[in-house]
Amino acid sequence: MSRFLKSALLVMVVLVAADLVLAQLGKVMVPDWSLRTHRLKFRIPDPVFHHALAPQVIQVDRWGGASYRLVTNSLGGRDVEPRVVPLTADHRRVAIIGDSFVEGVGYPFEQTFVGIVHDAMREKNVEVLNLGVSSYSPLLYWRKVQYMLENKGLKFDDLLVFVDPGDILNEALWYDLGPDGSIISNIQGGINAEQRVGGAGDWLAVNSVVGKLMFMVADRWRLHLREKQISDTERTGDESIDTVVNARDASWTYDQKAWDSWGRLGLERAITSLDRLRELTRQHGISLTVAAYPWPGQVWRGQIEARHRQALREWAAANHAGFIDLYPDFLAVPPQQAVKTWFIKGDVHWNDEGHRLVASRVLDYLAPSVKSTTTAQ
Protein backbone atom coordinates (compact mmCIF):
# COMPACT_ATOMS: atom_id res chain seq x y z
CA MET A 1 0.00 0.00 0.00
CA SER A 2 1.38 3.38 -0.97
CA ARG A 3 2.18 6.03 1.61
CA PHE A 4 -0.63 8.20 0.19
CA LEU A 5 -3.26 5.48 0.63
CA LYS A 6 -2.04 4.76 4.15
CA SER A 7 -2.29 8.45 5.02
CA ALA A 8 -5.76 8.72 3.48
CA LEU A 9 -6.92 5.63 5.37
CA LEU A 10 -5.52 7.00 8.63
CA VAL A 11 -7.30 10.31 8.10
CA MET A 12 -10.56 8.49 7.41
CA VAL A 13 -10.21 6.39 10.55
CA VAL A 14 -9.46 9.48 12.65
CA LEU A 15 -12.45 11.35 11.19
CA VAL A 16 -14.82 8.44 11.75
CA ALA A 17 -13.55 8.02 15.31
CA ALA A 18 -13.95 11.75 15.97
CA ASP A 19 -17.46 11.64 14.52
CA LEU A 20 -18.46 8.76 16.80
CA VAL A 21 -16.87 10.35 19.89
CA LEU A 22 -18.61 13.67 19.27
CA ALA A 23 -21.91 11.81 18.87
CA GLN A 24 -21.45 10.22 22.30
CA LEU A 25 -20.91 13.69 23.75
CA GLY A 26 -24.06 14.81 21.95
CA LYS A 27 -26.06 12.07 23.68
CA VAL A 28 -24.99 13.45 27.04
CA MET A 29 -25.20 17.18 26.36
CA VAL A 30 -28.11 17.57 23.89
CA PRO A 31 -31.58 16.61 25.24
CA ASP A 32 -33.12 15.69 21.86
CA TRP A 33 -30.11 13.82 20.49
CA SER A 34 -31.44 10.30 21.05
CA LEU A 35 -35.13 11.19 20.81
CA ARG A 36 -35.80 8.96 17.77
CA THR A 37 -34.54 5.78 19.41
CA HIS A 38 -35.76 6.86 22.86
CA ARG A 39 -39.34 6.91 21.59
CA LEU A 40 -39.04 3.33 20.39
CA LYS A 41 -39.06 2.36 24.07
CA PHE A 42 -42.70 3.38 24.44
CA ARG A 43 -44.10 3.96 20.92
CA ILE A 44 -44.30 0.41 19.75
CA PRO A 45 -45.71 -1.61 16.83
CA ASP A 46 -48.87 -3.60 17.44
CA PRO A 47 -49.69 -6.76 15.46
CA VAL A 48 -53.43 -5.97 15.39
CA PHE A 49 -53.99 -2.21 15.30
CA HIS A 50 -50.61 -1.16 13.88
CA HIS A 51 -49.04 0.87 16.70
CA ALA A 52 -49.58 1.69 20.34
CA LEU A 53 -48.11 3.08 23.51
CA ALA A 54 -46.28 0.48 25.58
CA PRO A 55 -48.18 -0.55 28.72
CA GLN A 56 -47.16 0.59 32.19
CA VAL A 57 -44.27 2.87 31.34
CA ILE A 58 -43.03 6.08 32.91
CA GLN A 59 -41.08 8.06 30.34
CA VAL A 60 -40.22 11.60 29.32
CA ASP A 61 -41.28 12.57 25.81
CA ARG A 62 -40.71 15.80 23.93
CA TRP A 63 -42.99 17.80 21.68
CA GLY A 64 -41.46 20.82 20.01
CA GLY A 65 -39.18 22.35 22.58
CA ALA A 66 -41.05 21.05 25.61
CA SER A 67 -40.49 17.91 27.68
CA TYR A 68 -43.40 16.23 29.41
CA ARG A 69 -44.06 13.15 31.52
CA LEU A 70 -45.75 10.23 29.76
CA VAL A 71 -47.26 7.50 31.93
CA THR A 72 -49.34 4.58 30.67
CA ASN A 73 -51.52 1.98 32.35
CA SER A 74 -51.85 -1.74 31.61
CA LEU A 75 -53.99 -0.99 28.52
CA GLY A 76 -51.31 1.24 27.05
CA GLY A 77 -53.41 4.35 27.68
CA ARG A 78 -52.10 7.55 29.20
CA ASP A 79 -52.91 7.77 32.87
CA VAL A 80 -51.87 9.35 36.15
CA GLU A 81 -49.90 6.28 37.18
CA PRO A 82 -48.79 2.94 35.65
CA ARG A 83 -51.74 1.13 37.20
CA VAL A 84 -53.36 -2.15 36.26
CA VAL A 85 -56.81 -1.42 34.83
CA PRO A 86 -59.33 -4.14 35.77
CA LEU A 87 -61.14 -5.47 32.72
CA THR A 88 -64.49 -5.06 34.45
CA ALA A 89 -65.77 -2.54 36.96
CA ASP A 90 -68.81 -2.02 39.18
CA HIS A 91 -68.97 1.67 38.26
CA ARG A 92 -69.57 3.57 35.04
CA ARG A 93 -66.72 3.76 32.56
CA VAL A 94 -66.22 6.24 29.74
CA ALA A 95 -63.60 5.42 27.10
CA ILE A 96 -62.24 8.17 24.84
CA ILE A 97 -60.38 7.42 21.62
CA GLY A 98 -58.75 9.61 19.00
CA ASP A 99 -55.32 10.52 17.68
CA SER A 100 -52.60 12.84 19.01
CA PHE A 101 -55.19 15.35 20.24
CA VAL A 102 -56.71 12.71 22.52
CA GLU A 103 -53.35 11.26 23.48
CA GLY A 104 -52.45 14.81 24.50
CA VAL A 105 -49.01 15.32 22.96
CA GLY A 106 -46.94 18.03 24.57
CA TYR A 107 -48.51 17.94 28.03
CA PRO A 108 -48.59 15.73 31.11
CA PHE A 109 -51.80 13.73 31.38
CA GLU A 110 -53.22 15.97 34.08
CA GLN A 111 -53.17 18.98 31.73
CA THR A 112 -54.79 17.23 28.77
CA PHE A 113 -58.54 17.37 28.26
CA VAL A 114 -58.87 13.63 28.93
CA GLY A 115 -56.88 14.05 32.15
CA ILE A 116 -59.05 16.98 33.26
CA VAL A 117 -62.23 15.03 32.51
CA HIS A 118 -60.72 12.00 34.27
CA ASP A 119 -60.12 13.99 37.46
CA ALA A 120 -63.56 15.61 37.42
CA MET A 121 -65.42 12.35 36.76
CA ARG A 122 -63.50 10.42 39.40
CA GLU A 123 -65.24 12.52 42.04
CA LYS A 124 -68.55 11.24 40.64
CA ASN A 125 -67.42 7.59 40.65
CA VAL A 126 -67.05 7.56 36.86
CA GLU A 127 -63.82 6.16 35.42
CA VAL A 128 -62.36 7.67 32.25
CA LEU A 129 -60.04 5.61 30.04
CA ASN A 130 -57.82 7.14 27.36
CA LEU A 131 -57.44 4.82 24.34
CA GLY A 132 -56.08 7.50 22.01
CA VAL A 133 -52.66 7.34 20.35
CA SER A 134 -50.93 9.63 17.87
CA SER A 135 -51.58 8.91 14.19
CA TYR A 136 -54.69 6.84 14.79
CA SER A 137 -57.69 7.24 12.46
CA PRO A 138 -61.24 5.79 12.36
CA LEU A 139 -60.11 2.41 10.98
CA LEU A 140 -57.74 2.05 13.94
CA TYR A 141 -60.37 3.38 16.36
CA TRP A 142 -62.70 0.58 15.33
CA ARG A 143 -60.05 -2.15 15.29
CA LYS A 144 -58.57 -1.20 18.65
CA VAL A 145 -61.96 -0.94 20.34
CA GLN A 146 -62.97 -4.28 18.81
CA TYR A 147 -59.79 -5.89 20.11
CA MET A 148 -60.21 -4.40 23.58
CA LEU A 149 -63.82 -5.58 23.83
CA GLU A 150 -63.67 -8.98 22.16
CA ASN A 151 -60.11 -10.14 22.75
CA LYS A 152 -59.08 -8.44 25.98
CA GLY A 153 -62.54 -8.58 27.55
CA LEU A 154 -62.53 -4.91 28.54
CA LYS A 155 -65.89 -3.52 29.65
CA PHE A 156 -67.02 0.10 29.48
CA ASP A 157 -70.33 1.92 29.13
CA ASP A 158 -69.66 4.91 26.89
CA LEU A 159 -67.33 5.61 23.98
CA LEU A 160 -66.39 9.11 22.83
CA VAL A 161 -64.68 9.18 19.42
CA PHE A 162 -62.80 12.36 18.50
CA VAL A 163 -62.58 12.35 14.71
CA ASP A 164 -59.73 14.60 13.64
CA PRO A 165 -59.79 16.57 10.35
CA GLY A 166 -56.41 14.97 9.60
CA ASP A 167 -57.91 11.49 9.96
CA ILE A 168 -59.28 11.73 6.44
CA LEU A 169 -55.84 11.76 4.82
CA ASN A 170 -54.83 8.82 7.01
CA GLU A 171 -57.88 6.83 5.92
CA ALA A 172 -57.24 7.59 2.25
CA LEU A 173 -53.49 7.13 2.04
CA TRP A 174 -52.05 5.49 5.14
CA TYR A 175 -54.06 2.54 6.40
CA ASP A 176 -55.94 -0.48 5.17
CA LEU A 177 -57.34 -3.68 6.64
CA GLY A 178 -55.17 -6.71 5.99
CA PRO A 179 -56.56 -10.15 5.07
CA ASP A 180 -55.95 -11.35 8.63
CA GLY A 181 -57.87 -8.44 10.16
CA SER A 182 -54.80 -6.48 11.21
CA ILE A 183 -54.09 -2.89 10.21
CA ILE A 184 -51.45 -2.44 7.52
CA SER A 185 -49.99 0.68 5.95
CA ASN A 186 -47.97 1.67 2.93
CA ILE A 187 -46.05 4.56 4.46
CA GLN A 188 -42.36 4.20 5.25
CA GLY A 189 -40.71 5.17 8.53
CA GLY A 190 -42.46 7.58 10.88
CA ILE A 191 -45.09 5.71 12.86
CA ASN A 192 -44.07 2.42 11.26
CA ALA A 193 -41.93 1.67 14.28
CA GLU A 194 -41.51 -1.99 13.37
CA GLN A 195 -39.62 -0.92 10.23
CA ARG A 196 -37.27 1.27 12.22
CA VAL A 197 -36.18 -0.83 15.18
CA GLY A 198 -32.52 -1.58 14.72
CA GLY A 199 -32.41 0.21 11.37
CA ALA A 200 -29.20 1.77 10.07
CA GLY A 201 -30.91 5.15 9.83
CA ASP A 202 -31.73 5.25 13.53
CA TRP A 203 -28.24 4.09 14.46
CA LEU A 204 -26.65 6.84 12.36
CA ALA A 205 -29.02 9.49 13.69
CA VAL A 206 -27.89 8.74 17.23
CA ASN A 207 -24.27 7.60 16.92
CA SER A 208 -22.91 9.83 14.15
CA VAL A 209 -22.68 13.61 13.96
CA VAL A 210 -22.78 13.38 10.17
CA GLY A 211 -25.83 11.12 10.34
CA LYS A 212 -27.53 13.50 12.76
CA LEU A 213 -26.89 16.45 10.45
CA MET A 214 -28.25 14.51 7.48
CA PHE A 215 -31.52 13.86 9.29
CA MET A 216 -31.76 17.49 10.42
CA VAL A 217 -31.21 18.73 6.86
CA ALA A 218 -33.81 16.27 5.54
CA ASP A 219 -36.37 17.42 8.13
CA ARG A 220 -35.68 21.06 7.31
CA TRP A 221 -36.00 20.37 3.59
CA ARG A 222 -39.40 18.73 4.10
CA LEU A 223 -40.54 21.78 6.07
CA HIS A 224 -39.22 24.05 3.31
CA LEU A 225 -41.18 22.11 0.68
CA ARG A 226 -44.37 22.45 2.73
CA GLU A 227 -43.82 26.19 3.14
CA LYS A 228 -43.25 26.60 -0.62
CA GLN A 229 -46.70 25.16 -1.26
CA ILE A 230 -48.28 28.11 0.56
CA SER A 231 -49.35 30.69 -2.00
CA ASP A 232 -48.77 34.42 -1.47
CA THR A 233 -52.51 34.98 -1.07
CA GLU A 234 -52.59 32.48 1.82
CA ARG A 235 -49.72 34.05 3.76
CA THR A 236 -50.58 35.94 6.92
CA GLY A 237 -47.26 37.66 7.57
CA ASP A 238 -46.67 35.49 10.65
CA GLU A 239 -44.61 32.37 9.85
CA SER A 240 -45.79 30.58 13.00
CA ILE A 241 -49.36 30.96 11.73
CA ASP A 242 -48.73 30.43 8.00
CA THR A 243 -47.68 26.80 8.37
CA VAL A 244 -50.47 25.70 10.70
CA VAL A 245 -53.37 27.42 8.94
CA ASN A 246 -52.27 25.88 5.64
CA ALA A 247 -51.45 22.40 6.96
CA ARG A 248 -52.01 19.82 4.23
CA ASP A 249 -53.66 17.12 6.32
CA ALA A 250 -56.80 19.18 6.99
CA SER A 251 -56.89 21.04 3.67
CA TRP A 252 -59.58 18.77 2.20
CA THR A 253 -62.26 20.87 3.88
CA TYR A 254 -61.39 24.03 1.93
CA ASP A 255 -59.09 23.03 -0.95
CA GLN A 256 -60.92 21.53 -3.91
CA LYS A 257 -57.77 19.89 -5.28
CA ALA A 258 -57.16 18.08 -1.97
CA TRP A 259 -60.82 17.09 -1.81
CA ASP A 260 -60.73 15.61 -5.29
CA SER A 261 -57.31 13.99 -4.81
CA TRP A 262 -57.87 12.19 -1.52
CA GLY A 263 -60.47 13.96 0.62
CA ARG A 264 -63.57 12.38 -0.87
CA LEU A 265 -62.07 8.88 -0.70
CA GLY A 266 -60.78 9.41 2.84
CA LEU A 267 -64.14 10.65 4.09
CA GLU A 268 -65.93 7.67 2.53
CA ARG A 269 -63.52 5.29 4.24
CA ALA A 270 -63.83 7.14 7.55
CA ILE A 271 -67.62 6.82 7.41
CA THR A 272 -67.28 3.10 6.70
CA SER A 273 -65.01 2.76 9.74
CA LEU A 274 -67.51 4.67 11.88
CA ASP A 275 -70.29 2.37 10.62
CA ARG A 276 -68.26 -0.60 11.84
CA LEU A 277 -67.76 1.11 15.18
CA ARG A 278 -71.48 1.87 15.45
CA GLU A 279 -72.37 -1.79 14.89
CA LEU A 280 -69.72 -2.91 17.37
CA THR A 281 -70.95 -0.62 20.13
CA ARG A 282 -74.55 -1.70 19.53
CA GLN A 283 -73.56 -5.34 19.92
CA HIS A 284 -71.92 -4.55 23.25
CA GLY A 285 -74.55 -2.14 24.56
CA ILE A 286 -72.19 0.84 24.57
CA SER A 287 -73.36 4.42 24.14
CA LEU A 288 -71.50 6.05 21.22
CA THR A 289 -70.66 9.72 20.73
CA VAL A 290 -68.56 11.35 18.01
CA ALA A 291 -66.84 14.71 18.42
CA ALA A 292 -65.85 17.20 15.71
CA TYR A 293 -63.25 19.92 16.19
CA PRO A 294 -61.37 22.22 13.80
CA TRP A 295 -57.70 22.67 13.06
CA PRO A 296 -56.27 26.19 12.75
CA GLY A 297 -56.94 26.03 8.99
CA GLN A 298 -60.70 25.77 9.53
CA VAL A 299 -60.59 28.41 12.28
CA TRP A 300 -58.61 30.84 10.12
CA ARG A 301 -61.08 30.53 7.25
CA GLY A 302 -64.15 30.77 9.46
CA GLN A 303 -65.34 27.35 8.31
CA ILE A 304 -68.23 26.91 10.71
CA GLU A 305 -69.85 24.60 8.14
CA ALA A 306 -66.73 22.68 7.15
CA ARG A 307 -67.21 19.36 5.34
CA HIS A 308 -65.72 17.65 8.38
CA ARG A 309 -68.30 19.05 10.78
CA GLN A 310 -71.22 18.51 8.41
CA ALA A 311 -70.33 14.90 7.69
CA LEU A 312 -69.96 13.93 11.35
CA ARG A 313 -73.11 15.77 12.41
CA GLU A 314 -75.15 14.04 9.69
CA TRP A 315 -73.62 10.66 10.47
CA ALA A 316 -74.37 11.01 14.19
CA ALA A 317 -78.00 11.95 13.51
CA ALA A 318 -78.49 9.07 11.05
CA ASN A 319 -76.94 6.54 13.44
CA HIS A 320 -78.53 7.78 16.66
CA ALA A 321 -75.14 8.61 18.14
CA GLY A 322 -74.30 11.54 20.36
CA PHE A 323 -72.50 14.53 18.87
CA ILE A 324 -70.06 16.93 20.53
CA ASP A 325 -69.65 19.98 18.29
CA LEU A 326 -66.53 22.00 19.14
CA TYR A 327 -66.52 24.11 15.99
CA PRO A 328 -68.63 26.96 17.46
CA ASP A 329 -66.32 27.21 20.47
CA PHE A 330 -63.13 27.57 18.43
CA LEU A 331 -64.79 29.96 15.97
CA ALA A 332 -66.39 32.17 18.62
CA VAL A 333 -63.57 34.75 18.55
CA PRO A 334 -61.54 36.36 15.72
CA PRO A 335 -59.32 33.79 13.93
CA GLN A 336 -55.93 35.19 14.98
CA GLN A 337 -57.05 35.37 18.60
CA ALA A 338 -58.35 31.79 18.45
CA VAL A 339 -55.15 30.39 16.93
CA LYS A 340 -52.94 32.18 19.46
CA THR A 341 -55.17 31.40 22.45
CA TRP A 342 -55.93 27.71 22.01
CA PHE A 343 -53.15 26.21 19.90
CA ILE A 344 -49.45 25.58 20.50
CA LYS A 345 -47.44 28.20 18.64
CA GLY A 346 -46.49 26.90 15.21
CA ASP A 347 -48.50 23.70 15.77
CA VAL A 348 -51.98 22.43 14.98
CA HIS A 349 -52.40 20.86 18.43
CA TRP A 350 -54.10 22.42 21.43
CA ASN A 351 -52.14 24.17 24.14
CA ASP A 352 -53.19 23.97 27.79
CA GLU A 353 -55.91 26.59 27.22
CA GLY A 354 -57.25 24.57 24.31
CA HIS A 355 -57.35 21.42 26.40
CA ARG A 356 -59.24 23.25 29.15
CA LEU A 357 -61.77 24.52 26.62
CA VAL A 358 -62.37 21.03 25.22
CA ALA A 359 -62.55 19.50 28.70
CA SER A 360 -65.19 22.04 29.70
CA ARG A 361 -67.37 21.13 26.73
CA VAL A 362 -66.96 17.40 27.28
CA LEU A 363 -67.91 17.76 30.94
CA ASP A 364 -70.97 19.81 29.94
CA TYR A 365 -71.95 17.04 27.54
CA LEU A 366 -71.51 14.27 30.11
CA ALA A 367 -73.14 16.14 32.99
CA PRO A 368 -76.81 15.17 32.37
CA SER A 369 -76.11 11.45 32.02
CA VAL A 370 -73.71 11.45 34.97
CA LYS A 371 -76.34 13.19 37.10
CA SER A 372 -78.98 10.64 36.15
CA THR A 373 -76.58 7.78 36.89
CA THR A 374 -75.74 9.23 40.30
CA THR A 375 -79.43 9.72 41.10
CA ALA A 376 -80.22 6.14 40.10
CA GLN A 377 -77.52 4.83 42.42
PDB file of C-alpha atoms in Angstrom, residues 249-363:
ATOM      1  CA  ASP A 249     -53.662  17.120   6.325  1.00  0.00           C
ATOM      2  CA  ALA A 250     -56.803  19.177   6.992  1.00  0.00           C
ATOM      3  CA  SER A 251     -56.891  21.041   3.668  1.00  0.00           C
ATOM      4  CA  TRP A 252     -59.578  18.766   2.201  1.00  0.00           C
ATOM      5  CA  THR A 253     -62.264  20.872   3.881  1.00  0.00           C
ATOM      6  CA  TYR A 254     -61.387  24.033   1.926  1.00  0.00           C
ATOM      7  CA  ASP A 255     -59.088  23.029  -0.948  1.00  0.00           C
ATOM      8  CA  GLN A 256     -60.921  21.531  -3.914  1.00  0.00           C
ATOM      9  CA  LYS A 257     -57.774  19.892  -5.276  1.00  0.00           C
ATOM     10  CA  ALA A 258     -57.160  18.083  -1.969  1.00  0.00           C
ATOM     11  CA  TRP A 259     -60.817  17.095  -1.809  1.00  0.00           C
ATOM     12  CA  ASP A 260     -60.733  15.608  -5.294  1.00  0.00           C
ATOM     13  CA  SER A 261     -57.313  13.987  -4.807  1.00  0.00           C
ATOM     14  CA  TRP A 262     -57.869  12.188  -1.518  1.00  0.00           C
ATOM     15  CA  GLY A 263     -60.467  13.962   0.619  1.00  0.00           C
ATOM     16  CA  ARG A 264     -63.572  12.381  -0.867  1.00  0.00           C
ATOM     17  CA  LEU A 265     -62.071   8.881  -0.701  1.00  0.00           C
ATOM     18  CA  GLY A 266     -60.784   9.407   2.838  1.00  0.00           C
ATOM     19  CA  LEU A 267     -64.141  10.648   4.092  1.00  0.00           C
ATOM     20  CA  GLU A 268     -65.933   7.666   2.530  1.00  0.00           C
ATOM     21  CA  ARG A 269     -63.524   5.287   4.236  1.00  0.00           C
ATOM     22  CA  ALA A 270     -63.832   7.143   7.545  1.00  0.00           C
ATOM     23  CA  ILE A 271     -67.619   6.821   7.411  1.00  0.00           C
ATOM     24  CA  THR A 272     -67.281   3.095   6.699  1.00  0.00           C
ATOM     25  CA  SER A 273     -65.009   2.759   9.738  1.00  0.00           C
ATOM     26  CA  LEU A 274     -67.515   4.666  11.883  1.00  0.00           C
ATOM     27  CA  ASP A 275     -70.292   2.373  10.620  1.00  0.00           C
ATOM     28  CA  ARG A 276     -68.260  -0.598  11.840  1.00  0.00           C
ATOM     29  CA  LEU A 277     -67.757   1.112  15.183  1.00  0.00           C
ATOM     30  CA  ARG A 278     -71.485   1.867  15.455  1.00  0.00           C
ATOM     31  CA  GLU A 279     -72.373  -1.786  14.888  1.00  0.00           C
ATOM     32  CA  LEU A 280     -69.716  -2.914  17.367  1.00  0.00           C
ATOM     33  CA  THR A 281     -70.954  -0.615  20.125  1.00  0.00           C
ATOM     34  CA  ARG A 282     -74.552  -1.703  19.525  1.00  0.00           C
ATOM     35  CA  GLN A 283     -73.564  -5.341  19.918  1.00  0.00           C
ATOM     36  CA  HIS A 284     -71.920  -4.553  23.247  1.00  0.00           C
ATOM     37  CA  GLY A 285     -74.554  -2.142  24.558  1.00  0.00           C
ATOM     38  CA  ILE A 286     -72.195   0.838  24.568  1.00  0.00           C
ATOM     39  CA  SER A 287     -73.357   4.417  24.138  1.00  0.00           C
ATOM     40  CA  LEU A 288     -71.496   6.049  21.220  1.00  0.00           C
ATOM     41  CA  THR A 289     -70.658   9.719  20.727  1.00  0.00           C
ATOM     42  CA  VAL A 290     -68.561  11.354  18.010  1.00  0.00           C
ATOM     43  CA  ALA A 291     -66.836  14.709  18.418  1.00  0.00           C
ATOM     44  CA  ALA A 292     -65.847  17.196  15.712  1.00  0.00           C
ATOM     45  CA  TYR A 293     -63.249  19.917  16.185  1.00  0.00           C
ATOM     46  CA  PRO A 294     -61.372  22.222  13.798  1.00  0.00           C
ATOM     47  CA  TRP A 295     -57.696  22.671  13.064  1.00  0.00           C
ATOM     48  CA  PRO A 296     -56.274  26.195  12.754  1.00  0.00           C
ATOM     49  CA  GLY A 297     -56.940  26.027   8.993  1.00  0.00           C
ATOM     50  CA  GLN A 298     -60.696  25.773   9.532  1.00  0.00           C
ATOM     51  CA  VAL A 299     -60.594  28.407  12.276  1.00  0.00           C
ATOM     52  CA  TRP A 300     -58.613  30.843  10.124  1.00  0.00           C
ATOM     53  CA  ARG A 301     -61.075  30.533   7.248  1.00  0.00           C
ATOM     54  CA  GLY A 302     -64.153  30.765   9.460  1.00  0.00           C
ATOM     55  CA  GLN A 303     -65.345  27.347   8.311  1.00  0.00           C
ATOM     56  CA  ILE A 304     -68.225  26.912  10.711  1.00  0.00           C
ATOM     57  CA  GLU A 305     -69.851  24.599   8.140  1.00  0.00           C
ATOM     58  CA  ALA A 306     -66.725  22.676   7.155  1.00  0.00           C
ATOM     59  CA  ARG A 307     -67.211  19.364   5.340  1.00  0.00           C
ATOM     60  CA  HIS A 308     -65.723  17.647   8.385  1.00  0.00           C
ATOM     61  CA  ARG A 309     -68.300  19.047  10.782  1.00  0.00           C
ATOM     62  CA  GLN A 310     -71.219  18.514   8.410  1.00  0.00           C
ATOM     63  CA  ALA A 311     -70.328  14.899   7.688  1.00  0.00           C
ATOM     64  CA  LEU A 312     -69.965  13.933  11.352  1.00  0.00           C
ATOM     65  CA  ARG A 313     -73.113  15.767  12.411  1.00  0.00           C
ATOM     66  CA  GLU A 314     -75.146  14.045   9.688  1.00  0.00           C
ATOM     67  CA  TRP A 315     -73.620  10.660  10.471  1.00  0.00           C
ATOM     68  CA  ALA A 316     -74.373  11.011  14.192  1.00  0.00           C
ATOM     69  CA  ALA A 317     -78.002  11.945  13.509  1.00  0.00           C
ATOM     70  CA  ALA A 318     -78.490   9.074  11.050  1.00  0.00           C
ATOM     71  CA  ASN A 319     -76.938   6.542  13.436  1.00  0.00           C
ATOM     72  CA  HIS A 320     -78.526   7.781  16.657  1.00  0.00           C
ATOM     73  CA  ALA A 321     -75.137   8.608  18.144  1.00  0.00           C
ATOM     74  CA  GLY A 322     -74.300  11.543  20.358  1.00  0.00           C
ATOM     75  CA  PHE A 323     -72.497  14.529  18.865  1.00  0.00           C
ATOM     76  CA  ILE A 324     -70.063  16.931  20.525  1.00  0.00           C
ATOM     77  CA  ASP A 325     -69.647  19.975  18.292  1.00  0.00           C
ATOM     78  CA  LEU A 326     -66.535  21.996  19.142  1.00  0.00           C
ATOM     79  CA  TYR A 327     -66.520  24.112  15.990  1.00  0.00           C
ATOM     80  CA  PRO A 328     -68.630  26.961  17.461  1.00  0.00           C
ATOM     81  CA  ASP A 329     -66.315  27.210  20.474  1.00  0.00           C
ATOM     82  CA  PHE A 330     -63.134  27.569  18.430  1.00  0.00           C
ATOM     83  CA  LEU A 331     -64.786  29.965  15.974  1.00  0.00           C
ATOM     84  CA  ALA A 332     -66.392  32.172  18.625  1.00  0.00           C
ATOM     85  CA  VAL A 333     -63.574  34.753  18.550  1.00  0.00           C
ATOM     86  CA  PRO A 334     -61.540  36.361  15.721  1.00  0.00           C
ATOM     87  CA  PRO A 335     -59.316  33.792  13.927  1.00  0.00           C
ATOM     88  CA  GLN A 336     -55.934  35.189  14.977  1.00  0.00           C
ATOM     89  CA  GLN A 337     -57.047  35.369  18.599  1.00  0.00           C
ATOM     90  CA  ALA A 338     -58.348  31.790  18.455  1.00  0.00           C
ATOM     91  CA  VAL A 339     -55.148  30.387  16.931  1.00  0.00           C
ATOM     92  CA  LYS A 340     -52.944  32.184  19.455  1.00  0.00           C
ATOM     93  CA  THR A 341     -55.169  31.404  22.449  1.00  0.00           C
ATOM     94  CA  TRP A 342     -55.932  27.711  22.011  1.00  0.00           C
ATOM     95  CA  PHE A 343     -53.151  26.209  19.900  1.00  0.00           C
ATOM     96  CA  ILE A 344     -49.452  25.579  20.496  1.00  0.00           C
ATOM     97  CA  LYS A 345     -47.438  28.204  18.641  1.00  0.00           C
ATOM     98  CA  GLY A 346     -46.488  26.897  15.211  1.00  0.00           C
ATOM     99  CA  ASP A 347     -48.497  23.705  15.768  1.00  0.00           C
ATOM    100  CA  VAL A 348     -51.985  22.426  14.977  1.00  0.00           C
ATOM    101  CA  HIS A 349     -52.400  20.857  18.431  1.00  0.00           C
ATOM    102  CA  TRP A 350     -54.100  22.419  21.427  1.00  0.00           C
ATOM    103  CA  ASN A 351     -52.144  24.166  24.144  1.00  0.00           C
ATOM    104  CA  ASP A 352     -53.186  23.968  27.787  1.00  0.00           C
ATOM    105  CA  GLU A 353     -55.909  26.591  27.220  1.00  0.00           C
ATOM    106  CA  GLY A 354     -57.248  24.570  24.305  1.00  0.00           C
ATOM    107  CA  HIS A 355     -57.350  21.418  26.403  1.00  0.00           C
ATOM    108  CA  ARG A 356     -59.235  23.254  29.149  1.00  0.00           C
ATOM    109  CA  LEU A 357     -61.771  24.518  26.616  1.00  0.00           C
ATOM    110  CA  VAL A 358     -62.369  21.031  25.218  1.00  0.00           C
ATOM    111  CA  ALA A 359     -62.549  19.498  28.704  1.00  0.00           C
ATOM    112  CA  SER A 360     -65.185  22.040  29.696  1.00  0.00           C
ATOM    113  CA  ARG A 361     -67.373  21.131  26.729  1.00  0.00           C
ATOM    114  CA  VAL A 362     -66.963  17.396  27.277  1.00  0.00           C
ATOM    115  CA  LEU A 363     -67.910  17.765  30.936  1.00  0.00           C
TER     116      LEU A 363
END
